[in-house]
CSV table of C-alpha atoms in Angstrom, one decimal:
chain,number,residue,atom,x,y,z
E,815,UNK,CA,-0.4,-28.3,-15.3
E,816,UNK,CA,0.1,-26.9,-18.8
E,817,UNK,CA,-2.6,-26.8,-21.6
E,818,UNK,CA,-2.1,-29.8,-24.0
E,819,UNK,CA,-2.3,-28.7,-27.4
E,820,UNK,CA,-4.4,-31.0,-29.9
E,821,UNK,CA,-5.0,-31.6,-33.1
E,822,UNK,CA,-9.0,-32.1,-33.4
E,823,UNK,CA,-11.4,-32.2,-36.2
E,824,UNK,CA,-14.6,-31.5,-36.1
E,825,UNK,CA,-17.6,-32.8,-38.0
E,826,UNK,CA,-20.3,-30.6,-38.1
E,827,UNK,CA,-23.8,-29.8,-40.0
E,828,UNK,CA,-23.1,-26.2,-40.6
E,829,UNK,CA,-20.2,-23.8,-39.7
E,830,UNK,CA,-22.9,-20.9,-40.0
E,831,UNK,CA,-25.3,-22.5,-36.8
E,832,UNK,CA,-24.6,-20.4,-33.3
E,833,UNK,CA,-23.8,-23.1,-31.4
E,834,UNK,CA,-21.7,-24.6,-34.1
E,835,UNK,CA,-19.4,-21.7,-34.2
E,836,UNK,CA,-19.1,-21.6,-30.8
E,837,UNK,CA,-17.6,-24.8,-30.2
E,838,UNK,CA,-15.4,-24.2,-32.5
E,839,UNK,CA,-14.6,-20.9,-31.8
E,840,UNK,CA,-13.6,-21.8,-28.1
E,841,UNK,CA,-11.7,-24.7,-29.5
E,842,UNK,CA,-9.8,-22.0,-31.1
E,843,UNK,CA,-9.5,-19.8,-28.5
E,844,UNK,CA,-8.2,-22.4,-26.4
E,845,UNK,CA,-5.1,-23.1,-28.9
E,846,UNK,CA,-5.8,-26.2,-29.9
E,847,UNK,CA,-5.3,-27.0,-34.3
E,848,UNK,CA,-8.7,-27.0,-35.9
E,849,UNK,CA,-10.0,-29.0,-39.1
E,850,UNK,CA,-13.9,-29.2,-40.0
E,851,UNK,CA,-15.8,-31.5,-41.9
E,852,UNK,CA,-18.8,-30.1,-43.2
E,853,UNK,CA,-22.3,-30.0,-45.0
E,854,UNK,CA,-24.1,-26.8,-45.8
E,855,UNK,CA,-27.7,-26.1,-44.7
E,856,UNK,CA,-29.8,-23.8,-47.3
E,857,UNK,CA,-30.9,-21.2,-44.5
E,858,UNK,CA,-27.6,-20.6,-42.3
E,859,UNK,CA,-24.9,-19.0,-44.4
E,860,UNK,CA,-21.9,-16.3,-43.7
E,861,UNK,CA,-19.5,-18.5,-42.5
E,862,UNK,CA,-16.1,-18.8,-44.5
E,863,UNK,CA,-14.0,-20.5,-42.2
E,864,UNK,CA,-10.2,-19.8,-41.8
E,865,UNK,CA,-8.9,-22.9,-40.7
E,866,UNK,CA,-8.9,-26.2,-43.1
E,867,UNK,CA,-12.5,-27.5,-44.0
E,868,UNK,CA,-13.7,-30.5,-46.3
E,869,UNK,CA,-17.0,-29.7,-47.8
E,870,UNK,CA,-19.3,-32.7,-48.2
E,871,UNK,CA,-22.1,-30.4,-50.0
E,872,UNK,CA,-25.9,-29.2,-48.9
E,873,UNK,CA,-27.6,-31.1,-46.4
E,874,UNK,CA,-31.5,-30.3,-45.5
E,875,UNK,CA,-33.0,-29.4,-42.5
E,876,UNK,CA,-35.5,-32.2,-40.4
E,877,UNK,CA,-36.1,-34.7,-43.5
E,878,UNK,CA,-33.6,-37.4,-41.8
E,879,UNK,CA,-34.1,-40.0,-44.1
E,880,UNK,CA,-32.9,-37.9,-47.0
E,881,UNK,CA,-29.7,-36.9,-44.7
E,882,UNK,CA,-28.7,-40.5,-43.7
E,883,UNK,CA,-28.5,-40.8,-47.5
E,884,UNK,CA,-26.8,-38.2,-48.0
E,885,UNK,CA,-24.1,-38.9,-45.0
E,886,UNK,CA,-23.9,-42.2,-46.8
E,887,UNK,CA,-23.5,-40.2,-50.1
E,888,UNK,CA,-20.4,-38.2,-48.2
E,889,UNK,CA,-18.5,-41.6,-47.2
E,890,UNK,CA,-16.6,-41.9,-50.7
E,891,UNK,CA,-15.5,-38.5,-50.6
E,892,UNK,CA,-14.4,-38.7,-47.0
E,893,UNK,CA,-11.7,-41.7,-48.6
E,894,UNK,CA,-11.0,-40.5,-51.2
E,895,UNK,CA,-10.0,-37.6,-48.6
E,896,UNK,CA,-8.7,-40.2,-46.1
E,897,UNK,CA,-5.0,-37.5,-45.6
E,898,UNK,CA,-7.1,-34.6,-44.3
E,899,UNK,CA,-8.0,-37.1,-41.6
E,900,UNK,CA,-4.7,-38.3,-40.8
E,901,UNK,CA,-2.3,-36.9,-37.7
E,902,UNK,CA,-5.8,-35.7,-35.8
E,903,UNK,CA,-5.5,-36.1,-32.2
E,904,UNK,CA,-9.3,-35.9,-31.8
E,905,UNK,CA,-12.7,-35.9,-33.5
E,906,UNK,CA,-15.5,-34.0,-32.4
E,907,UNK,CA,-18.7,-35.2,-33.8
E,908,UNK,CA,-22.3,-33.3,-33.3
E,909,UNK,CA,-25.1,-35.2,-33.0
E,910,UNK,CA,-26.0,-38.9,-33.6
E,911,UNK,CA,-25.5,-39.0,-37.6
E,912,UNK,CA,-22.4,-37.0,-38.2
E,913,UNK,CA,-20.8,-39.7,-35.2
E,914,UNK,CA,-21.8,-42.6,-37.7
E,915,UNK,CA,-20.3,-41.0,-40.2
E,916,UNK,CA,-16.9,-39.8,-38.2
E,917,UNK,CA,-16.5,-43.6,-36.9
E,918,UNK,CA,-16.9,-45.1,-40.1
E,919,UNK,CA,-14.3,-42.5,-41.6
E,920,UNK,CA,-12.0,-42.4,-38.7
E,921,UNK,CA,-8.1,-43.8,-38.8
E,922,UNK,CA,-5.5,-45.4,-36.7
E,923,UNK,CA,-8.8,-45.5,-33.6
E,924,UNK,CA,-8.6,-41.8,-32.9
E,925,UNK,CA,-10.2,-40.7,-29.8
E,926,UNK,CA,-13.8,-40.0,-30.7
E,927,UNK,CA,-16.3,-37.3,-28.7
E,928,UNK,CA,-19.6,-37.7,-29.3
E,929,UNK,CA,-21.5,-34.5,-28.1
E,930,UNK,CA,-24.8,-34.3,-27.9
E,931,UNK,CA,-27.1,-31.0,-27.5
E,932,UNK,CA,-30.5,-32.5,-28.4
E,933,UNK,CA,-32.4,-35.6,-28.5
E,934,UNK,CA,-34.4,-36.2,-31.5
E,935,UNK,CA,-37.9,-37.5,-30.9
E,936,UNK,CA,-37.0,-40.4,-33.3
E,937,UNK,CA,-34.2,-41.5,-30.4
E,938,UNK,CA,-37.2,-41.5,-28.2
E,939,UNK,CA,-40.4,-43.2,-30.1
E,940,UNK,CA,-41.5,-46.8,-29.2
E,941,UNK,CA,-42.2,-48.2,-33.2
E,942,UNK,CA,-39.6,-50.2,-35.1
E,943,UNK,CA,-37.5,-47.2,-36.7
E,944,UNK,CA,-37.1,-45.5,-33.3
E,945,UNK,CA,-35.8,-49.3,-31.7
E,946,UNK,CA,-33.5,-49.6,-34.6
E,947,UNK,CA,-32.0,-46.1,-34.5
E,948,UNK,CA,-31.5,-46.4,-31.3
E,949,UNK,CA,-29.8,-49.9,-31.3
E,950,UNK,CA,-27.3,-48.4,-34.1
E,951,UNK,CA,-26.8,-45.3,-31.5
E,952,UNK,CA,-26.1,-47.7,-28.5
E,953,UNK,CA,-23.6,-49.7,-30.7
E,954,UNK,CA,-21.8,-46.4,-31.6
E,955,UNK,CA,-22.0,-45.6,-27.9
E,956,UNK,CA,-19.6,-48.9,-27.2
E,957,UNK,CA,-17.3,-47.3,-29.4
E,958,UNK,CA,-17.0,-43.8,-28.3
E,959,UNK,CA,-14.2,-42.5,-25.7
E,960,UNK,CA,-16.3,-39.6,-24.6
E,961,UNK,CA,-19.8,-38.3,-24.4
E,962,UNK,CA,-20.2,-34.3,-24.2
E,963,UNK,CA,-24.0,-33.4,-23.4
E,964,UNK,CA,-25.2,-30.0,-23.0
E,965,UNK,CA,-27.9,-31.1,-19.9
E,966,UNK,CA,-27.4,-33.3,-17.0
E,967,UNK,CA,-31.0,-34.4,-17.8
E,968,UNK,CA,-29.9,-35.7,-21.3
E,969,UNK,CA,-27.4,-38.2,-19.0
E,970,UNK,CA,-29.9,-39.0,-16.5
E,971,UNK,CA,-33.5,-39.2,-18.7
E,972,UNK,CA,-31.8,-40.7,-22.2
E,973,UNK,CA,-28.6,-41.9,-21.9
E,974,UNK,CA,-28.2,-43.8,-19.1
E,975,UNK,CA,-32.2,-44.7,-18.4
E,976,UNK,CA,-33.0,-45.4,-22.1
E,977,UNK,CA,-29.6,-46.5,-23.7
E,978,UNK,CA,-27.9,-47.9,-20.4
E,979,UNK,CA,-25.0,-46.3,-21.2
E,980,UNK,CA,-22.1,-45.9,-18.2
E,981,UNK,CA,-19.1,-44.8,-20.5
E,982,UNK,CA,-17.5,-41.8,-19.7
E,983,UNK,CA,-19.1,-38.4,-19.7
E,984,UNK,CA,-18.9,-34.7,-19.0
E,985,UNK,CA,-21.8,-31.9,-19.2
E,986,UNK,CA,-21.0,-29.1,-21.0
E,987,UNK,CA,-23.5,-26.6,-20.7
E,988,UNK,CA,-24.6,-24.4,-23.5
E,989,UNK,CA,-23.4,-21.3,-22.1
E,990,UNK,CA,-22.8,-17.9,-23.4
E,991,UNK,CA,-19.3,-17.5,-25.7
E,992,UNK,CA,-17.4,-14.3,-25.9
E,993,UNK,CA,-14.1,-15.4,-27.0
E,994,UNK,CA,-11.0,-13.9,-25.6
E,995,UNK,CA,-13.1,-10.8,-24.3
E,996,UNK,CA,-16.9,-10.6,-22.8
E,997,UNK,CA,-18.9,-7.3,-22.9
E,998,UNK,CA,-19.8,-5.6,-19.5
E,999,UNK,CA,-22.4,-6.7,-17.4
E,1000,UNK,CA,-25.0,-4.4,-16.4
E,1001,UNK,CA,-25.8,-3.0,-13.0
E,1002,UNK,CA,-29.3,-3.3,-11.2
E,1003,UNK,CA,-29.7,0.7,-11.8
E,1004,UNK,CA,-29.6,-0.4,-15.6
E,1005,UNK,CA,-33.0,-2.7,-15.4
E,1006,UNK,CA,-36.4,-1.1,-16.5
E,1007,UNK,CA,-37.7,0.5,-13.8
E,1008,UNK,CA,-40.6,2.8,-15.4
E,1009,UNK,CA,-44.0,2.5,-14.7
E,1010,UNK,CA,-46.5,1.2,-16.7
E,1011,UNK,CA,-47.3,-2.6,-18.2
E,1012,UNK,CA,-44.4,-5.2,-17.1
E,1013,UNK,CA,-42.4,-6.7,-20.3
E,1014,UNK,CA,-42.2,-10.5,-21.1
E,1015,UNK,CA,-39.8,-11.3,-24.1
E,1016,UNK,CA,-39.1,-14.2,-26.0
E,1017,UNK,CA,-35.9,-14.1,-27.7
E,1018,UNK,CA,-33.8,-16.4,-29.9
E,1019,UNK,CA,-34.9,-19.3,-32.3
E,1020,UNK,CA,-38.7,-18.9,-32.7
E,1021,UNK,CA,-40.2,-22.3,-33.8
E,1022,UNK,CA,-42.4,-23.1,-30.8
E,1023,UNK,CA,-46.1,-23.2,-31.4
E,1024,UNK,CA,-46.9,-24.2,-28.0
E,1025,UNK,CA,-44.9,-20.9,-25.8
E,1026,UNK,CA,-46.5,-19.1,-28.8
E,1027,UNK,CA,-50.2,-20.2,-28.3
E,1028,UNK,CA,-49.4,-20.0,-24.2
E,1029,UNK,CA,-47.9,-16.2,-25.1
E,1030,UNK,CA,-50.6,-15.0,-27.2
E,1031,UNK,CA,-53.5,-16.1,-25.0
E,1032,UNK,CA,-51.8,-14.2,-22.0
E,1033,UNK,CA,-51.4,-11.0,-23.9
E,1034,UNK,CA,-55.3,-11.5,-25.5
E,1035,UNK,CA,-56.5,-11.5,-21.4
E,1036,UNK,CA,-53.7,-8.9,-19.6
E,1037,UNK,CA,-53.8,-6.1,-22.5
E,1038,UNK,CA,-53.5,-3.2,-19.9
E,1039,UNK,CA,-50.7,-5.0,-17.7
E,1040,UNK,CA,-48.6,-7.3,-19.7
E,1041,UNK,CA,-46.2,-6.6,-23.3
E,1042,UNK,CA,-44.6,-8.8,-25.1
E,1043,UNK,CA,-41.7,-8.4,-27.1
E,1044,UNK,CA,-40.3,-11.2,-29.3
E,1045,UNK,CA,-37.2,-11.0,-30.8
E,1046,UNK,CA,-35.2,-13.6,-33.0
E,1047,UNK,CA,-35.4,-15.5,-36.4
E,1048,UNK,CA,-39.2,-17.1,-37.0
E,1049,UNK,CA,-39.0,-20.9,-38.1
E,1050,UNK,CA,-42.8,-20.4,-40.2
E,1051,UNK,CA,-42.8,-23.6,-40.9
E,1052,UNK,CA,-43.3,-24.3,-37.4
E,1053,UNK,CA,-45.1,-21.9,-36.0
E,1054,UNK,CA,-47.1,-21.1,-39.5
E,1055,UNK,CA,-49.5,-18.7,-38.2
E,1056,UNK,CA,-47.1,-16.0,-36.3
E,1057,UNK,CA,-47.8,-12.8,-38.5
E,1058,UNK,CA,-51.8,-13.0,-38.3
E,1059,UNK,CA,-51.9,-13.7,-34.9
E,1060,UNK,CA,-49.6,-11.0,-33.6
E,1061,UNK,CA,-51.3,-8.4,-36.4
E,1062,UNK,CA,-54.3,-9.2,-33.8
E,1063,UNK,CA,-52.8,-8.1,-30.7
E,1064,UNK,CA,-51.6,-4.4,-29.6
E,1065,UNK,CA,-49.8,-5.5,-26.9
E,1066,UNK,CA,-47.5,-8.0,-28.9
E,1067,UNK,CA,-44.6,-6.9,-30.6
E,1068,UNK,CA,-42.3,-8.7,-33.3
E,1069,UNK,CA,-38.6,-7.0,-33.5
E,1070,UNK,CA,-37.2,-9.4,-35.8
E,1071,UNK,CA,-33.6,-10.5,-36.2
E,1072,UNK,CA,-31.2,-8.8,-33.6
E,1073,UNK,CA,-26.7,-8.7,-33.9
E,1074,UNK,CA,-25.5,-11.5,-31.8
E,1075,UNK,CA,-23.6,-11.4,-29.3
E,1076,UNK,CA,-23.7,-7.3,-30.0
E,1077,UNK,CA,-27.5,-6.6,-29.8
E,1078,UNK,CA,-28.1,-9.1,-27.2
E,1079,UNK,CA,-27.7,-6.1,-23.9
E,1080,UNK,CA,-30.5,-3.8,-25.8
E,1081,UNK,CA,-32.7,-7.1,-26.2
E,1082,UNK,CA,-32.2,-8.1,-22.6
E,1083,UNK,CA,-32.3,-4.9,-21.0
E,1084,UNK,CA,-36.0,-3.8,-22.5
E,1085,UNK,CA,-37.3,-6.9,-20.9
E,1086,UNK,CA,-38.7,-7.1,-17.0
E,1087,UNK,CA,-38.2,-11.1,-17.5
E,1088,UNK,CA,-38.4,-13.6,-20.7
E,1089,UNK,CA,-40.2,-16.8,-21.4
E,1090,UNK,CA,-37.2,-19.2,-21.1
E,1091,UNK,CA,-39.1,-22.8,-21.6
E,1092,UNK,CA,-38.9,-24.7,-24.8
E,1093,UNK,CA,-42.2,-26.7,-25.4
E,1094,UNK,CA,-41.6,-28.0,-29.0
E,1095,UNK,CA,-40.6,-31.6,-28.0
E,1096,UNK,CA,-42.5,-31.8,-24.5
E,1097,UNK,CA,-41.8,-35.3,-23.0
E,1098,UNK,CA,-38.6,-35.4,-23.9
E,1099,UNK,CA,-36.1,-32.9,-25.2
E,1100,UNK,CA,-37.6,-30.0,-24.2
E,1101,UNK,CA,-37.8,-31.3,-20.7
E,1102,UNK,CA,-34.2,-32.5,-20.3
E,1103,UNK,CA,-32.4,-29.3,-22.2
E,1104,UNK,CA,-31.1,-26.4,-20.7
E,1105,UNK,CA,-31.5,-23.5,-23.1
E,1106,UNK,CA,-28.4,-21.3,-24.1
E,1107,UNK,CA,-31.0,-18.3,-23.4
E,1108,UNK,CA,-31.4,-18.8,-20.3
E,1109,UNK,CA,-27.2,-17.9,-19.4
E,1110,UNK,CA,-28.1,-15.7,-22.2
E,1111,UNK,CA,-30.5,-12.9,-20.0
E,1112,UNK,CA,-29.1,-13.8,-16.9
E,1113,UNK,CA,-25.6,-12.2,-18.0
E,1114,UNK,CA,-27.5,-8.9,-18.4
E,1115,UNK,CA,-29.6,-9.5,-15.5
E,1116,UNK,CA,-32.8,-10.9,-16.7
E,1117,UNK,CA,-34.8,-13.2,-15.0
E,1118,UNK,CA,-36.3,-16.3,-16.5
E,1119,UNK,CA,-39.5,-17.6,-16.2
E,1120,UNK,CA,-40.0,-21.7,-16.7
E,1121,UNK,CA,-42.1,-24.4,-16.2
E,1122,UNK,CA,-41.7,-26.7,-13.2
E,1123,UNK,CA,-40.9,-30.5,-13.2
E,1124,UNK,CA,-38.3,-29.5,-16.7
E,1125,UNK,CA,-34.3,-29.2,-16.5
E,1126,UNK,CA,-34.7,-25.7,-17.4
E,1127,UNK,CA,-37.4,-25.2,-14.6
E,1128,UNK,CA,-35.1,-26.8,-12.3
E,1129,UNK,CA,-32.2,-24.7,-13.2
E,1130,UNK,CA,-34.2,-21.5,-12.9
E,1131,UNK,CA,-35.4,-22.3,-9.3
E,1132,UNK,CA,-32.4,-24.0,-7.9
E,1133,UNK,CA,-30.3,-20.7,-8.6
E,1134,UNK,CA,-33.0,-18.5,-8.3
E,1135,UNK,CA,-32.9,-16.8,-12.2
E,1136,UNK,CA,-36.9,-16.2,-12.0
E,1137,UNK,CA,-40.2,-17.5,-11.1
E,1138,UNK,CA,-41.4,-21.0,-11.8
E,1139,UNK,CA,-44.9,-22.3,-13.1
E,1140,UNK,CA,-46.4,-25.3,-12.3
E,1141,UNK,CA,-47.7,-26.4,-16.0
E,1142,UNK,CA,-47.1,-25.0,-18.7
E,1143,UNK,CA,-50.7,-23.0,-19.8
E,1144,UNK,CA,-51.8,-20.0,-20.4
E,1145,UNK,CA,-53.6,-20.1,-17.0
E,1146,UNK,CA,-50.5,-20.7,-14.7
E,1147,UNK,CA,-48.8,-17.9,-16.5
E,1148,UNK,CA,-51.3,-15.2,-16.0
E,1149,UNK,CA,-51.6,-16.5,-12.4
E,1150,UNK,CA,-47.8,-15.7,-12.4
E,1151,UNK,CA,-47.6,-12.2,-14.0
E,1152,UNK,CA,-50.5,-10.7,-12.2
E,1153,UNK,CA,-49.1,-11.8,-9.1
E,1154,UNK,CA,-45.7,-10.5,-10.3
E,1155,UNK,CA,-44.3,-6.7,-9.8
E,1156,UNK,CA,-41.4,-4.9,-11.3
E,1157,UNK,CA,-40.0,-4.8,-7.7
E,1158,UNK,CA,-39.9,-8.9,-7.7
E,1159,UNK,CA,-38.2,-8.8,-11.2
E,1160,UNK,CA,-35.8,-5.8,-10.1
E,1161,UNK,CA,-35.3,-8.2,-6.4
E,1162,UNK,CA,-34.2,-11.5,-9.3
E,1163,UNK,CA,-32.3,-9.3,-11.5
E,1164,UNK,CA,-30.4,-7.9,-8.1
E,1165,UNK,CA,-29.7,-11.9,-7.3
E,1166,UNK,CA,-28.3,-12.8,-10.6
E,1167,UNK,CA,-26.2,-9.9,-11.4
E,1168,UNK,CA,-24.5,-10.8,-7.9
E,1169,UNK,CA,-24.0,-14.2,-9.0
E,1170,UNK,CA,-20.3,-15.4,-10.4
E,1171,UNK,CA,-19.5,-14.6,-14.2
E,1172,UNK,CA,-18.8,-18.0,-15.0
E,1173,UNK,CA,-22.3,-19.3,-14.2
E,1174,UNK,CA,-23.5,-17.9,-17.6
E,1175,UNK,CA,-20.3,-17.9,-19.8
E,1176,UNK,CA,-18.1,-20.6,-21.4
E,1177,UNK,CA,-14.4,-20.2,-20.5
E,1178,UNK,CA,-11.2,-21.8,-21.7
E,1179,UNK,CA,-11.2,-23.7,-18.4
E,1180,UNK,CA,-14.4,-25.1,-19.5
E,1181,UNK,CA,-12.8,-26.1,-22.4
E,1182,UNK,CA,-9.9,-27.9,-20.8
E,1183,UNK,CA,-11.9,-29.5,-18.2
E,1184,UNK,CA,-14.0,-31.2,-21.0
E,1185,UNK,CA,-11.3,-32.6,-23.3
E,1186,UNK,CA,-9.4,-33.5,-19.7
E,1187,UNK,CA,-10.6,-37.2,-20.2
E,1188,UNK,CA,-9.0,-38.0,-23.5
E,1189,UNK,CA,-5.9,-35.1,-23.2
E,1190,UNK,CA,-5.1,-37.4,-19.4
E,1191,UNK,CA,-4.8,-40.9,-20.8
């Protein structure tokens, strides 16, 4: 069956954010004819994009209350704009508020995707704003053609148990994105193999206070057998005390901002295993999401290590990416890594790098498979 090309516009937060520009970016890759509508967030920039693009202006980051004004803010432009709209075959919008705004805005009932990577813990709360935003999400739900989540346990724990929703859907996991061509995976010969302390990393968005408390209590009691290596962007506001703390510890090691995708194989390859669990939203996000660093290290062979009972702890046992902890403390993880050898993480990485590409990376058949539903009718 040949590829249907679209017409598809996309409303998103930032065209700078990773996973931002790799949706679009496969959407690209794929063929289909991209437009963007867009805000601009203070602390992601380097994006000029080369296909058409209506700006709707700075957004912030977290205060929601000041975006839903400011989405409100947008609408008038978005009419008086109403052309830039027209002929789309598609729209694509991220997240709960840019969907508001894309079905207020959108003409002549075009197909509308709603995809969802996160669940924000004001989806989730039990007081009077979390009831109402989430009777204003299940409304918009009604009126959506697809859903796109990143985690079957988004489907299972929030959508369908918590919003009753039995529209349709498709998973479409936040795996790794090379476009048209994906750098060489290693070999099992090219995993550490020296002696001396094992390496735990912990790579990517750093804005977890709780991995980072767990982390630096495990590297305060194994200082002759355990380094850590972090490397990513900080969030300080989140995790405010990061500097002092790893000033403190020998055995802790902060290598700051690395390429992407290009400095991702020297990252992975310096590290025996890496701390794949997200804790900042336990009871909900964090234990539905699958993390895009977990398909991340095991392209270039690196196990995971997460907590049971989580999506991501179930992912990482079911295909066997690393070893699992029952809870997620500083005990259970030292119980772990003393237990654990270089020979265990060389027997993982020897598992994974066996396992099919297209475990860990987005394709164009990904692509295809998710906009099936609305391409078919």
């Amino acid at each position: 069956m040949e590829s249907t090309i679209a017409r598809i516009i996309v409303f998103a937060f930032d065209l700078a954010e990773a996973a931002q520009r790799k949706r679009i970016d496969s959407l690209l890759t794929a063929g289909h004819d991209i437009r963007t509508v867009s805000f601009r967030r203070q602390n992601m920039r380097g994006r000029t994009p080369e296909f058409p693009n209506l700006d709707l202006g700075e957004i912030p980051n977290q205060r929601l209350f000041l975006r839903l004004a400011l989405l409100l803010r947008a609408l008038p432009k978005l009419f008086q704009h109403r052309s830039f709209l027209a002929g789309a075959d598609i729209i694509i919008a991220r997240n709960f508020d840019l969907l508001a705004l894309a079905w207020l805005s959108r003409r002549e009932r075009t197909p509308l995707i709603y995809e969802c990577l996160d669940i924000h813990s004001v989806m989730t709360g039990i007081g009077t704003v979390n009831t109402l935003m989430r009777a204003v999400e299940r409304f918009l739900l009604r009126r959506i053609q697809l859903l796109w989540t990143s985690s079957p346990g988004f489907l299972t724990h929030y959508f369908v148990a918590l919003q009753n929703y039995r529209g349709p859907s498709v998973v479409v996991e936040n795996k790794f994105w090379f476009g048209s061509k994906a750098p060489p995976r290693p070999t099992i010969e090219d995993r550490p193999r020296e002696g001396g302390r094992l390496v735990l990393g912990w790579v990517g968005s750093i804005r977890c206070q709780s991995s980072f408390d767990i982390l630096c209590a495990v590297a305060q009691a194994m200082p002759k057998d355990l380094k850590i290596e972090v490397h990513g962007s900080i969030h300080h506001h989140a995790v405010a005390d990061f500097d002092a703390r790893v000033d403190t510890l020998s055995n802790v090691t902060f290598h700051g901002p690395y390429s992407y995708p290009d400095g991702l194989a020297e990252v992975y390859g310096r590290c025996d295993l890496v701390w794949a669990q997200d804790l900042w939203q336990r009871g909900g996000n964090s234990d539905w999401l699958l993390p895009n660093r977990i398909y991340e290290a095991s392209w270039y062979g690196c196990p995971s290590i997460a907590v049971a009972g989580t999506q991501t702890g179930h992912r990482v046992e079911s295909d066997g990416l690393g070893p699992v902890i029952p809870t997620a403390t500083a005990q259970d993880l030292q119980s772990c890594l003393k237990n654990l050898t270089r020979a265990d993480c060389l027997a993982f990485a020897d598992h994974i790098l066996g396992m099919n590409d297209e475990a860990f990376r987005l394709t164009n058949e990904d692509v295809k498979a998710a906009l099936t539903p609305i391409l078919a009718d």
